[in-house]
Coordinates of C-alpha atoms and ligand atoms in Angstrom, one line a residue:
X1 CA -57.4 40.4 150.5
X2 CA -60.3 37.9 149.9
X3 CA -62.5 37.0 147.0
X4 CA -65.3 34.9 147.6
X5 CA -67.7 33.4 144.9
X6 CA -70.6 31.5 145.5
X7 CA -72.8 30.0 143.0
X8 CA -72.9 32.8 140.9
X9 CA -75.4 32.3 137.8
X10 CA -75.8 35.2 135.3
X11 CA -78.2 35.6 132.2
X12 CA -78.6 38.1 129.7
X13 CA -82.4 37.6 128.6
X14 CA -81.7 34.4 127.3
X15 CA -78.3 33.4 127.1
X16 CA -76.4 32.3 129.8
X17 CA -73.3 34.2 130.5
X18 CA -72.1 32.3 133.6
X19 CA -73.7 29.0 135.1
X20 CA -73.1 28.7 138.6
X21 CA -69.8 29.4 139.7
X22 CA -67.9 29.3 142.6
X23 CA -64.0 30.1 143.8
X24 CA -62.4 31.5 146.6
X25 CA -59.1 33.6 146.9
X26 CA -58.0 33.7 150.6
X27 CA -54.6 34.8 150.2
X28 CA -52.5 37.8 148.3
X29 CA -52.4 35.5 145.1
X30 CA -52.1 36.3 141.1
X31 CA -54.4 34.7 139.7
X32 CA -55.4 34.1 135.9
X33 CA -59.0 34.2 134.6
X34 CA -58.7 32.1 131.5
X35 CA -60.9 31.7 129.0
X36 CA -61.7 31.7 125.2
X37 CA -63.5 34.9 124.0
X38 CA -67.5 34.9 125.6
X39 CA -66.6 32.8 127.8
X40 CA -67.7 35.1 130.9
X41 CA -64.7 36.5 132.0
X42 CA -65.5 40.0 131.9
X43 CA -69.3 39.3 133.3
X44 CA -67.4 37.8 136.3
X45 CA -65.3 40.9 136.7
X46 CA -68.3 43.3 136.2
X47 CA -70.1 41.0 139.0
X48 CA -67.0 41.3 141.4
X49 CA -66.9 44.5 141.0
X50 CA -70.0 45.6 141.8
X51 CA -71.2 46.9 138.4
X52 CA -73.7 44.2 137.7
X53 CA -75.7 42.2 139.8
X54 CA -76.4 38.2 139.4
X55 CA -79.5 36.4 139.1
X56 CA -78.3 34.2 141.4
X57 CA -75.2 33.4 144.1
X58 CA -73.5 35.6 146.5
X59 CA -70.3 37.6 146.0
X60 CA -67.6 38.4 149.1
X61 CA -64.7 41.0 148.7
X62 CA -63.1 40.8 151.9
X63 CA -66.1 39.7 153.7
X64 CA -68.2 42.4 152.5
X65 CA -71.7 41.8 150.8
X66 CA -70.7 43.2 147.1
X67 CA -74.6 42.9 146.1
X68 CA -75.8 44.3 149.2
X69 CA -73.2 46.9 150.1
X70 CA -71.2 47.7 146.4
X71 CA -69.9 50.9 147.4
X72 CA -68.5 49.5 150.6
X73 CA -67.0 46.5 148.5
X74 CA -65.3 48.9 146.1
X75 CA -63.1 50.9 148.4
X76 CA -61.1 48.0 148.7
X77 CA -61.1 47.2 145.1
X78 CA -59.3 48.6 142.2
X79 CA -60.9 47.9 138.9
X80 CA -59.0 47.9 135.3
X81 CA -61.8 47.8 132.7
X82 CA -61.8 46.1 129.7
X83 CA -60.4 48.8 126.9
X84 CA -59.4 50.8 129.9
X85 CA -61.9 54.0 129.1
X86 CA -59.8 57.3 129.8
X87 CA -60.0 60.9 129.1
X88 CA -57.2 61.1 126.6
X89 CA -57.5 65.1 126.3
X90 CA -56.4 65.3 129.9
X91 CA -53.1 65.7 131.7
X92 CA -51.7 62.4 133.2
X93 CA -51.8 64.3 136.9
X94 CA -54.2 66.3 136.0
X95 CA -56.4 62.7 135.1
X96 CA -55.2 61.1 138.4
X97 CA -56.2 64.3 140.1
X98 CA -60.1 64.2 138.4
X99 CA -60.5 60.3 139.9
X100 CA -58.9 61.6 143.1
X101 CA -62.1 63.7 143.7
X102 CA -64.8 61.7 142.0
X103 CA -63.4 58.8 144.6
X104 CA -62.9 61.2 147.4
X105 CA -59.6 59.8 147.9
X106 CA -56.5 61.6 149.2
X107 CA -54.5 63.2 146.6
X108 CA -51.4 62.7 148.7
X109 CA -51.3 59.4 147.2
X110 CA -51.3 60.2 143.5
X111 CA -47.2 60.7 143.5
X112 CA -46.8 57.4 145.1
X113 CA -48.8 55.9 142.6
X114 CA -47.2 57.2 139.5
X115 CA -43.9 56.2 140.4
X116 CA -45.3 52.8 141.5
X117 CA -46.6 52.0 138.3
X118 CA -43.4 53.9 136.4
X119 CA -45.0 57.0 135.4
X120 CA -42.9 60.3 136.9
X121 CA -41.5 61.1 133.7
X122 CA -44.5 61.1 131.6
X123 CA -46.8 62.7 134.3
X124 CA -46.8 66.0 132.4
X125 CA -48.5 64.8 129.2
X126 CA -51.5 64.4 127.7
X127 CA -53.1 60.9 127.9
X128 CA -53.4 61.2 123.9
X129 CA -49.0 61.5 123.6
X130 CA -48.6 58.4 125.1
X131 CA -48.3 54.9 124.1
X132 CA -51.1 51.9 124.4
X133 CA -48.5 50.6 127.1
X134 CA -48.0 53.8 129.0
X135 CA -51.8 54.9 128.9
X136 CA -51.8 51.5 130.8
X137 CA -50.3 52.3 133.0
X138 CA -52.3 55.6 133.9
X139 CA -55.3 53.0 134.1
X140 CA -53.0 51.1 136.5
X141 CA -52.3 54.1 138.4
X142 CA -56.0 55.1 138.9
X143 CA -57.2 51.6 139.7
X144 CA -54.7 51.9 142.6
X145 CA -55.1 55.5 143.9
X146 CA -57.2 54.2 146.9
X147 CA -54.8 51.7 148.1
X148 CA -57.1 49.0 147.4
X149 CA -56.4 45.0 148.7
X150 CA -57.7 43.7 145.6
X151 CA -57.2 44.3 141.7
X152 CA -59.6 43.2 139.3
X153 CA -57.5 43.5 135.5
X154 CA -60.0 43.1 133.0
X155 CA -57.4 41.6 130.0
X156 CA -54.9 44.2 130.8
X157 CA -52.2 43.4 127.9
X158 CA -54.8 43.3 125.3
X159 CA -53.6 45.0 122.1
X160 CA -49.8 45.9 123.3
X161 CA -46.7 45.0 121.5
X162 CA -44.6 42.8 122.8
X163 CA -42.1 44.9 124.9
X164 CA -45.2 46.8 126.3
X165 CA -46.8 43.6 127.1
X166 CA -43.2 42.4 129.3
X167 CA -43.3 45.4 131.0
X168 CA -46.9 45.5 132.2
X169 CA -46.7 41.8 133.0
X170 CA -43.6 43.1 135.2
X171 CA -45.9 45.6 137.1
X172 CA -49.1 43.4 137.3
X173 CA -46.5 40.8 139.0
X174 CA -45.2 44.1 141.3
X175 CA -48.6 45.2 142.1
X176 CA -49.2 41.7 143.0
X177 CA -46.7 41.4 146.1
X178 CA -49.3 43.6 148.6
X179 CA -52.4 42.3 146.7
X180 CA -54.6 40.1 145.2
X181 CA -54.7 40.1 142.1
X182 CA -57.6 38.6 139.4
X183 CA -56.8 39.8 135.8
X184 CA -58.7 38.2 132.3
X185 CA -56.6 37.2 129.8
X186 CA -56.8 34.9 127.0
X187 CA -53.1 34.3 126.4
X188 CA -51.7 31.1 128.7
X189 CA -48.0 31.9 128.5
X190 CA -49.1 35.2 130.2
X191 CA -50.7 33.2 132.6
X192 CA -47.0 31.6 132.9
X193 CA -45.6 33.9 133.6
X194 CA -47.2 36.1 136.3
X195 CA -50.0 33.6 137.9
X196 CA -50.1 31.5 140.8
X197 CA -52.9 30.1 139.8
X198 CA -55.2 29.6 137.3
X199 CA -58.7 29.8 137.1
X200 CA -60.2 28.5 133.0
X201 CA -63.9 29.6 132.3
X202 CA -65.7 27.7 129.2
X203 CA -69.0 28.9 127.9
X204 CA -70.0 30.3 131.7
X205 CA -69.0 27.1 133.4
X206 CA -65.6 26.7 135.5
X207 CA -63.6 24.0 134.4
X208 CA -60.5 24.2 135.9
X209 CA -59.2 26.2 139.4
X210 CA -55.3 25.1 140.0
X211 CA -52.1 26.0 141.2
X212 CA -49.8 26.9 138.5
X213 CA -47.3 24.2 139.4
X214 CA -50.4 21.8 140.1
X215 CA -51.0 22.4 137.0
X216 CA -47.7 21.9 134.6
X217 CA -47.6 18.9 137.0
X218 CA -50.3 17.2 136.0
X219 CA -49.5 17.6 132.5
X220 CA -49.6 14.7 130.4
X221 CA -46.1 12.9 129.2
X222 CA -46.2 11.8 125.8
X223 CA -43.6 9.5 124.9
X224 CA -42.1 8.3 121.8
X225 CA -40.4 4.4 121.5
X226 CA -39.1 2.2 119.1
X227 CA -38.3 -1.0 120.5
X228 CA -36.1 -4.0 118.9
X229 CA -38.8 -5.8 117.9
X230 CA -42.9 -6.0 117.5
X231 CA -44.6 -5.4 120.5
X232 CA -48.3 -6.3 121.1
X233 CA -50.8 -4.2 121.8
X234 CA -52.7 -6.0 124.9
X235 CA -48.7 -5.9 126.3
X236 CA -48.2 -2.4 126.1
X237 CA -51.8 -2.0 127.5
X238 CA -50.0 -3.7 130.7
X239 CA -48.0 0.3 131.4
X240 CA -49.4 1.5 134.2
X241 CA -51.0 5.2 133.9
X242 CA -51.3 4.7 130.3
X243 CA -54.0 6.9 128.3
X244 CA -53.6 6.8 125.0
X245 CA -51.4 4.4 122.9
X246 CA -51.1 4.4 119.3
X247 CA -48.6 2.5 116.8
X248 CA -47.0 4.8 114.6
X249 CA -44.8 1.8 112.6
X250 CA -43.7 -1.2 113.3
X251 CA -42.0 -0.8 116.2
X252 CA -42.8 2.4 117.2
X253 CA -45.1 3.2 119.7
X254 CA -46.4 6.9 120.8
X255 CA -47.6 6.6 124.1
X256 CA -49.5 9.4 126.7
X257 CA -49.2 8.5 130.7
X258 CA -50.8 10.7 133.7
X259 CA -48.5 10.4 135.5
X260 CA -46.4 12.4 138.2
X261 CA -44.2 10.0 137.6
X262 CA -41.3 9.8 135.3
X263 CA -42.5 7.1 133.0
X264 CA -39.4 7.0 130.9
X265 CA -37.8 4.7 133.4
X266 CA -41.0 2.9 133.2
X267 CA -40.6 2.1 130.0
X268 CA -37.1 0.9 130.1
X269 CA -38.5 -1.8 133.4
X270 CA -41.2 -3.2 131.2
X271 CA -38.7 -3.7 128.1
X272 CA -36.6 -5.6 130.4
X273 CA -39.3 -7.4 131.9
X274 CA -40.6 -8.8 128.3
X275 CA -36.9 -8.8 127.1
X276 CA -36.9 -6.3 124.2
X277 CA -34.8 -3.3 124.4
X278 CA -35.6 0.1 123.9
X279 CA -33.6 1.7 120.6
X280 CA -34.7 5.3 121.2
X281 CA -37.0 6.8 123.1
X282 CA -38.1 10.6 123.3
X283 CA -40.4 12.4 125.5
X284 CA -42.4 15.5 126.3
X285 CA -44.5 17.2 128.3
X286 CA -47.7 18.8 126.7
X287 CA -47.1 22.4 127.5
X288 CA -50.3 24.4 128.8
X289 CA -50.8 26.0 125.8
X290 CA -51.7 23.0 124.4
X291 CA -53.5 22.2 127.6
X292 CA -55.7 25.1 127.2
X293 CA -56.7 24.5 123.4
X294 CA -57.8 20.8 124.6
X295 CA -59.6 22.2 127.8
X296 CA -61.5 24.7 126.0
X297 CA -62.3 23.7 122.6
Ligands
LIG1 P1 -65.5 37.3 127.9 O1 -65.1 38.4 128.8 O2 -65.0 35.9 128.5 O3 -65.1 37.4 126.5 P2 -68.2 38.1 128.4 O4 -68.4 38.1 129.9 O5 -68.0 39.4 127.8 O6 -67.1 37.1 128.0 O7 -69.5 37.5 127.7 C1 -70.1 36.2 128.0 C2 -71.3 36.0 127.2 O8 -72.3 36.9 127.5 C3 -71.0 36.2 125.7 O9 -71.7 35.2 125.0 C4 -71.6 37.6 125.4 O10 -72.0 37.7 124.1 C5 -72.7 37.7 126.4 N1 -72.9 39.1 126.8 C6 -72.0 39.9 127.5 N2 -72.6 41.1 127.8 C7 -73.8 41.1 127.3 C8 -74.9 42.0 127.3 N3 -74.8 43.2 127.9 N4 -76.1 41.6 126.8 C9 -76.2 40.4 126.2 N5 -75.3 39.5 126.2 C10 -74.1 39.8 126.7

């Protein structure tokens, strides 16, 4: 159930899609590939996968050469492509049946797969009757007919309404207990709330490769005080972990820490220390949305 990336660079005549990067997935993790639109995401996943090569770098699915050996590297990988390309004229069985034989993989596994990704009921219909969410799912199913270790979702939830987009977040996170899973998006509360961690692409460069809770840890407090009285600059300067202070009014101050630390106690020490007093005080944490916007502006 590993991923390994090593200095990957790709260009496309001249521009440059993705500028040496490197990550490694060693365990059955969910992990979100962020980024803004062109950022490289789906280059990456085309590269994993075996469908394009690099000009430079090395690429590892469960220690096997993807560049070297792509067909051996994609029996353990199942691939969800961007806009998930289907024959809509087909059957949903009848489908799952076709990639069964292009893949050469056992048919004995297609029942298993349609009621793993919730699809018994609809299995009798044509591809065209169902829903964005449900022809999903048949992607889903097909991406998994071969038991792979590893699932590359190339921005799975793209264009699905918002129930659809719960209940394929609710399978991705299924799929996810027996595998590892690396699906695009650009949306961070979905990155909430299925990822373990998060991996954020800018213009072909990573910029950030986290734990989820590393992450909304090291998010930045931003705290609101007015104090009793006028308080100078060069003494608020004296908070530790500061990073940004600005003076709203008189007596009001709008201060951001990095911290780990709750710095609302902080704040209440260093009144006392200086003998003011705190009148109010507000605080909170800059969520990961905003987080993102800053990161990848
Ligand atoms: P994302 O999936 O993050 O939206 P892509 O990997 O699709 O990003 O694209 C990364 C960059 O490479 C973009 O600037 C895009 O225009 C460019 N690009 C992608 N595919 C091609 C291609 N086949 N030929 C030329 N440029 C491409």
């Amino acid at each position: 159930m590993s991923i390994k990336v090593s200095s990957v660079t790709k260009n496309y005549q001249a521009q440059k899609a993705l500028n040496n990067v490197s990550f490694e997935v060693n365990n059955g993790q969910i992990i979100g590939f962020l980024g803004p639109n062109g950022a490289g995401k789906s280059t990456m996943m085309k590269i994993l996968t075996g469908f394009i090569t690099p000009n430079e770098g090395k690429v590892f699915i469960d220690d096997v050469d993807v560049l070297k050996n792509p067909l051996e590297a994609q029996k353990t990988i199942g691939y969800l492509p961007e806009h998930n390309p289907l024959y809509s004229d087909m059957y949903v069985r009848e489908y799952l049946q076709f990639q069964a034989s292009i893949y050469r993989v056992d048919k004995s596994n297609i029942e298993a797969c349609l009621e793993k990704v919730g699809l018994v009921a609809e299995a009798h219909k044509k591809i065209n009757q169902l829903s964005k969410g449900y022809q999903q799912r048949v992607g889903l199913a097909a991406a998994i007919l071969h038991n792979p270790s590893v699932l590359i979702l190339d921005e799975p939830t793209t264009g699905l309404d918002p129930n659809q987009l719960v209940e394929i977040r609710a399978l991705i996170k299924e799929l996810g207990k027996d595998k590892t899973v690396l699906f695009s998006t650009h949306i961070m509360q979905e990155v909430e709330a299925v990822c373990d961690r998060v991996i954020i692409i800018k213009k072909g460069e990573l910029i950030i490769d986290k734990n989820l809770l590393e992450l909304q840890k090291n998010n930045q407090q931003i705290i609101k005080v007015i104090f009793n009285l006028e308080v100078e600059e060069s003494q608020i300067k004296t908070l530790k972990n500061l990073v940004v202070s600005e003076n709203i009014a008189n007596n009001t101050w709008q201060l951001t820490f990095n911290s780990e630390e709750d710095m609302r106690s902080k704040i209440f020490d260093f009144a006392q220390e200086n003998a003011f007093k705190v009148l109010e005080l507000s605080s909170e944490n800059k969520t990961l949305e905003s987080l993102f916007t800053e990161l990848t502006l």
